[in-house]
GROMACS .gro file of C-alpha atoms in nm:
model
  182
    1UNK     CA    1   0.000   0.000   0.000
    2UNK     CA    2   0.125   0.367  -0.070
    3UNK     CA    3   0.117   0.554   0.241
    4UNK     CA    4   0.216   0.865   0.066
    5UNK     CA    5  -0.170   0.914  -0.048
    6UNK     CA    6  -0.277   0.904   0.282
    7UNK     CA    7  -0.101   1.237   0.360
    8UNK     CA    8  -0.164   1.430   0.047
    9UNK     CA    9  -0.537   1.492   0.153
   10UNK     CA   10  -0.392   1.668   0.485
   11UNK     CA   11  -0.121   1.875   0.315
   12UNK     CA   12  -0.417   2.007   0.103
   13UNK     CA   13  -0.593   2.102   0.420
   14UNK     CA   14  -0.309   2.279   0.601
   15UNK     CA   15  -0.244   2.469   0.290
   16UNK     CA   16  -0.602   2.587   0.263
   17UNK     CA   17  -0.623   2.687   0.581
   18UNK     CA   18  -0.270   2.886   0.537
   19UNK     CA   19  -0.396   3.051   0.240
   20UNK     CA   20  -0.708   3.174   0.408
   21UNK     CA   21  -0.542   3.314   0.690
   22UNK     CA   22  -0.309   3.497   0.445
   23UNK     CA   23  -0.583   3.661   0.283
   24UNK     CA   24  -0.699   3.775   0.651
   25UNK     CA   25  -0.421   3.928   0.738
   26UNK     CA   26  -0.409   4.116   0.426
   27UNK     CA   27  -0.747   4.264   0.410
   28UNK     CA   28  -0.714   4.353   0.764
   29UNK     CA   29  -0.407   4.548   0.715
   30UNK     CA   30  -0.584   4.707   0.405
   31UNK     CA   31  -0.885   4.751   0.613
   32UNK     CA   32  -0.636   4.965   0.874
   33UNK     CA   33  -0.452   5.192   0.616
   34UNK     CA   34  -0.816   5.263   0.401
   35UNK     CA   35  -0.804   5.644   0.382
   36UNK     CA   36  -1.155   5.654   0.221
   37UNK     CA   37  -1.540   5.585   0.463
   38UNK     CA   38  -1.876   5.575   0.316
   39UNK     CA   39  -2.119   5.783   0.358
   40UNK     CA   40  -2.452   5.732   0.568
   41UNK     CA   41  -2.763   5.767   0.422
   42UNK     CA   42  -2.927   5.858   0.722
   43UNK     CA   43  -2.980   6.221   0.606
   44UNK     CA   44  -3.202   6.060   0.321
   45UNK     CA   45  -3.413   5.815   0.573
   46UNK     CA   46  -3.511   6.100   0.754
   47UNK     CA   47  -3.608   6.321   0.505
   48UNK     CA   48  -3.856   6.046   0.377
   49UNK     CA   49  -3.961   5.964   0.718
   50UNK     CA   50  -4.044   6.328   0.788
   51UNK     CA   51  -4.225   6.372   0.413
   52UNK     CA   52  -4.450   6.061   0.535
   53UNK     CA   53  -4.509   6.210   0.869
   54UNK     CA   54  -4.603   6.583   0.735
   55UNK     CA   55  -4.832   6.413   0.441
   56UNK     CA   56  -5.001   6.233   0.719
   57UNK     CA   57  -5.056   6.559   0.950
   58UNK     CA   58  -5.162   6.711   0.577
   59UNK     CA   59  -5.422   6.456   0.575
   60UNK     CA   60  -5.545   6.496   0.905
   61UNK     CA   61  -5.542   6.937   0.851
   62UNK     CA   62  -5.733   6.892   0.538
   63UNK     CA   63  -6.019   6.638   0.670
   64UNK     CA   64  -5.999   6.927   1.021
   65UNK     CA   65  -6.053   7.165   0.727
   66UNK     CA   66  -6.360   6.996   0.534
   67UNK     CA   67  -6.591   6.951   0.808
   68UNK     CA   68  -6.675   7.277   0.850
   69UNK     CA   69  -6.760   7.330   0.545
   70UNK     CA   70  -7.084   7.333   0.361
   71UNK     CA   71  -6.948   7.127   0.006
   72UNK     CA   72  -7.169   7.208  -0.289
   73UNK     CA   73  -7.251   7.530  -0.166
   74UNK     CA   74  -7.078   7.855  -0.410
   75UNK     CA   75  -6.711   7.951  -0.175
   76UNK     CA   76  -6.665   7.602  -0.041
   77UNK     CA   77  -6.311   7.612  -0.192
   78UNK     CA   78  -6.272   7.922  -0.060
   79UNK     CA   79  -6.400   7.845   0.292
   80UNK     CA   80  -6.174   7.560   0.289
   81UNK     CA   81  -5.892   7.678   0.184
   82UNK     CA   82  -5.874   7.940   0.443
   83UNK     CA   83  -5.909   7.694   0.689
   84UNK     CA   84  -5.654   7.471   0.546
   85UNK     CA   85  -5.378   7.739   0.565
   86UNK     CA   86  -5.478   7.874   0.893
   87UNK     CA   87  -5.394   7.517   1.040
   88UNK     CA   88  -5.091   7.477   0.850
   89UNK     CA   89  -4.956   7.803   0.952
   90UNK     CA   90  -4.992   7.692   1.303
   91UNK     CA   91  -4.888   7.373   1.321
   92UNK     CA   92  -4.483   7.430   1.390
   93UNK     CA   93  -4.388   7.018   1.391
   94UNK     CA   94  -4.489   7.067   0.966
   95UNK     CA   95  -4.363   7.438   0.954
   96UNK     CA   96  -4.043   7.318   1.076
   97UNK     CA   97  -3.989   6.961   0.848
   98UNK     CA   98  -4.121   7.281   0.534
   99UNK     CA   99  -3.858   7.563   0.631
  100UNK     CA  100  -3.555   7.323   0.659
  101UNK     CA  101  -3.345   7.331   0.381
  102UNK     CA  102  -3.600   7.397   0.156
  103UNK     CA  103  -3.571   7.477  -0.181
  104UNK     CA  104  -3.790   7.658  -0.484
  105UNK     CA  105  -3.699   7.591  -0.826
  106UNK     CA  106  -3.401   7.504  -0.689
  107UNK     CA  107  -3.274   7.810  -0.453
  108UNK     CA  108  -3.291   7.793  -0.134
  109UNK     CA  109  -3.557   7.984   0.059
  110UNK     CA  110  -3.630   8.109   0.412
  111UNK     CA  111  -3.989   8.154   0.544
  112UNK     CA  112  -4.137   8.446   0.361
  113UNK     CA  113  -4.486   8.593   0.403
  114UNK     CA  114  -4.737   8.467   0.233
  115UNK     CA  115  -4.535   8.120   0.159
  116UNK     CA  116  -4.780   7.876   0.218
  117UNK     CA  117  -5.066   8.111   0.057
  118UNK     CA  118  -4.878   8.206  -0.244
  119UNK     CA  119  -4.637   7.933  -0.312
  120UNK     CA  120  -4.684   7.548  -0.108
  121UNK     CA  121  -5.051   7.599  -0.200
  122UNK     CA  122  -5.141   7.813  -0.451
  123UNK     CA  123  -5.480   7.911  -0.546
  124UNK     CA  124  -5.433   7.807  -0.876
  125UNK     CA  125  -5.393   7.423  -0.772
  126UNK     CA  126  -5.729   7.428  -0.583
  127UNK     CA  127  -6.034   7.376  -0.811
  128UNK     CA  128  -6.396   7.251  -0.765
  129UNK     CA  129  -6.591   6.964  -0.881
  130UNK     CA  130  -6.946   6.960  -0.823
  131UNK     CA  131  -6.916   6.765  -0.470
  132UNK     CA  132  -6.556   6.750  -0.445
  133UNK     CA  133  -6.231   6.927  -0.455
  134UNK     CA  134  -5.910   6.907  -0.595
  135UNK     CA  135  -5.637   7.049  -0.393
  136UNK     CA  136  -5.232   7.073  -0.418
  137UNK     CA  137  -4.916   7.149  -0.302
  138UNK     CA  138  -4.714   7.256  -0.572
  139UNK     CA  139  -4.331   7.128  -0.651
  140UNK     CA  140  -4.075   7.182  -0.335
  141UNK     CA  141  -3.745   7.037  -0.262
  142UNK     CA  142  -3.481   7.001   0.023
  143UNK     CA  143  -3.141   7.000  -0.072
  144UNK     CA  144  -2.930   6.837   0.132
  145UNK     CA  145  -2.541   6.703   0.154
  146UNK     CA  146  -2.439   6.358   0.348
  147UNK     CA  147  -2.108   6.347   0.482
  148UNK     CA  148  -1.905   6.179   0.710
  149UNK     CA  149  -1.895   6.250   1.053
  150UNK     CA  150  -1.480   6.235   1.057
  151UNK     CA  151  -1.285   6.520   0.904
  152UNK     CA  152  -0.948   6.322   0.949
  153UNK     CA  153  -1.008   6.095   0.636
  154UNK     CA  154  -1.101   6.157   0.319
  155UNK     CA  155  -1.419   6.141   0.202
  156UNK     CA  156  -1.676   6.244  -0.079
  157UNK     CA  157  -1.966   6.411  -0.012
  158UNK     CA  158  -2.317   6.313  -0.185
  159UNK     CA  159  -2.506   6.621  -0.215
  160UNK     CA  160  -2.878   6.510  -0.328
  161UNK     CA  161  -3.206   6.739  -0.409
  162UNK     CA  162  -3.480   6.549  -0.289
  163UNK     CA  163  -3.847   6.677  -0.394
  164UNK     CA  164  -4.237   6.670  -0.360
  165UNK     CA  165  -4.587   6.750  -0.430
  166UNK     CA  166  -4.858   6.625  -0.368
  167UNK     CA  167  -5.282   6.668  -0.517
  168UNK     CA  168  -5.556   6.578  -0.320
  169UNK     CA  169  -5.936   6.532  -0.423
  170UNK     CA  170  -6.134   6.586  -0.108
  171UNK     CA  171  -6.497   6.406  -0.115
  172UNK     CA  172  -6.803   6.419   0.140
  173UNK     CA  173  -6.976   6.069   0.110
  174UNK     CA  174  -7.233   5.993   0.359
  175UNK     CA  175  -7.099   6.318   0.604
  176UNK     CA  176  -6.761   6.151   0.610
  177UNK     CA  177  -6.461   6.355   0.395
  178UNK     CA  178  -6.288   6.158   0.186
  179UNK     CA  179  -5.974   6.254   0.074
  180UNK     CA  180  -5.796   6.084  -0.161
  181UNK     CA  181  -5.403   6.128  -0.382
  182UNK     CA  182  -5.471   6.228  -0.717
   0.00000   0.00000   0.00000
């Protein structure tokens, strides 16, 4: 019998596991002298998660809005509209996630007066029906950059426009508003 076969199986096993722990060390070395880090996309995660949280409060202002008024009848837009932006305007949580880092057309721009009249909701995206409504918020944008929280490597940072709008048609079936994304 040849013993030498009986070896030649093990030699292939302490070579494999020799190899492997080569290519260990080397990546961790390489892992220790890596000058670049990636970037977090946190900054993007909450940006979404505050959109979805400010379309919900949207939903719950404009439903607020609706009930008190008479749909059908000839200034119901009007009437609700008024109501609509006197919530908004008071609701800081929404006037906050808005006014930070927002962008127009893609400038960035501070709380103004009449903002929310004027340009988040114009007039001109609210139209009537017969027994509903159809109301907007026009094109805005955040524009925001994603870095790296240390300055001692190097890095590239993603700079990203992120932006929204939104139509609604609001609906009174059976005394309940409906609203619903167009």
């Amino acid at each position: 019998m040849n013993k030498r076969g009986m070896f030649f199986g093990l030699y292939l096993v302490v070579i494999t596991l020799i190899l492997c722990g080569v290519v260990f060390m080397v990546r961790y070395q390489q892992g220790q002298d890596l000058p670049n880090e990636l970037v977090s996309p946190v900054v993007v995660l909450d940006v979404v998660d505050g959109l979805s949280v400010f379309e919900m409060r949207e939903v719950e202002l404009i439903k607020e809005s609706a009930k008190g008024v008479n749909f059908g009848s000839g200034d119901f837009d009007k009437e609700f509209r008024v109501n609509f932006l006197a919530a908004v305007k008071s609701d800081d949580k929404m006037k906050g996630f808005i006014f930070k880092n927002l962008t127009v057309e893609d400038r960035l721009t501070n709380e103004a007066p009449g903002f929310f009249d004027n340009v988040l909701y114009p007039e001109g995206l609210t139209s009537k029906d017969g027994n509903s409504l159809v109301f907007g918020r026009t094109e805005v944008g955040k524009k925001l950059s994603s870095r790296v929280p240390k300055a001692n490597k190097n890095y590239f940072p993603v700079e990203f426009t992120f932006e929204f709008e939104r139509m609604y048609e609001i609906r009174k079936v059976n005394g309940k508003v409906e609203v619903t994304v167009v």
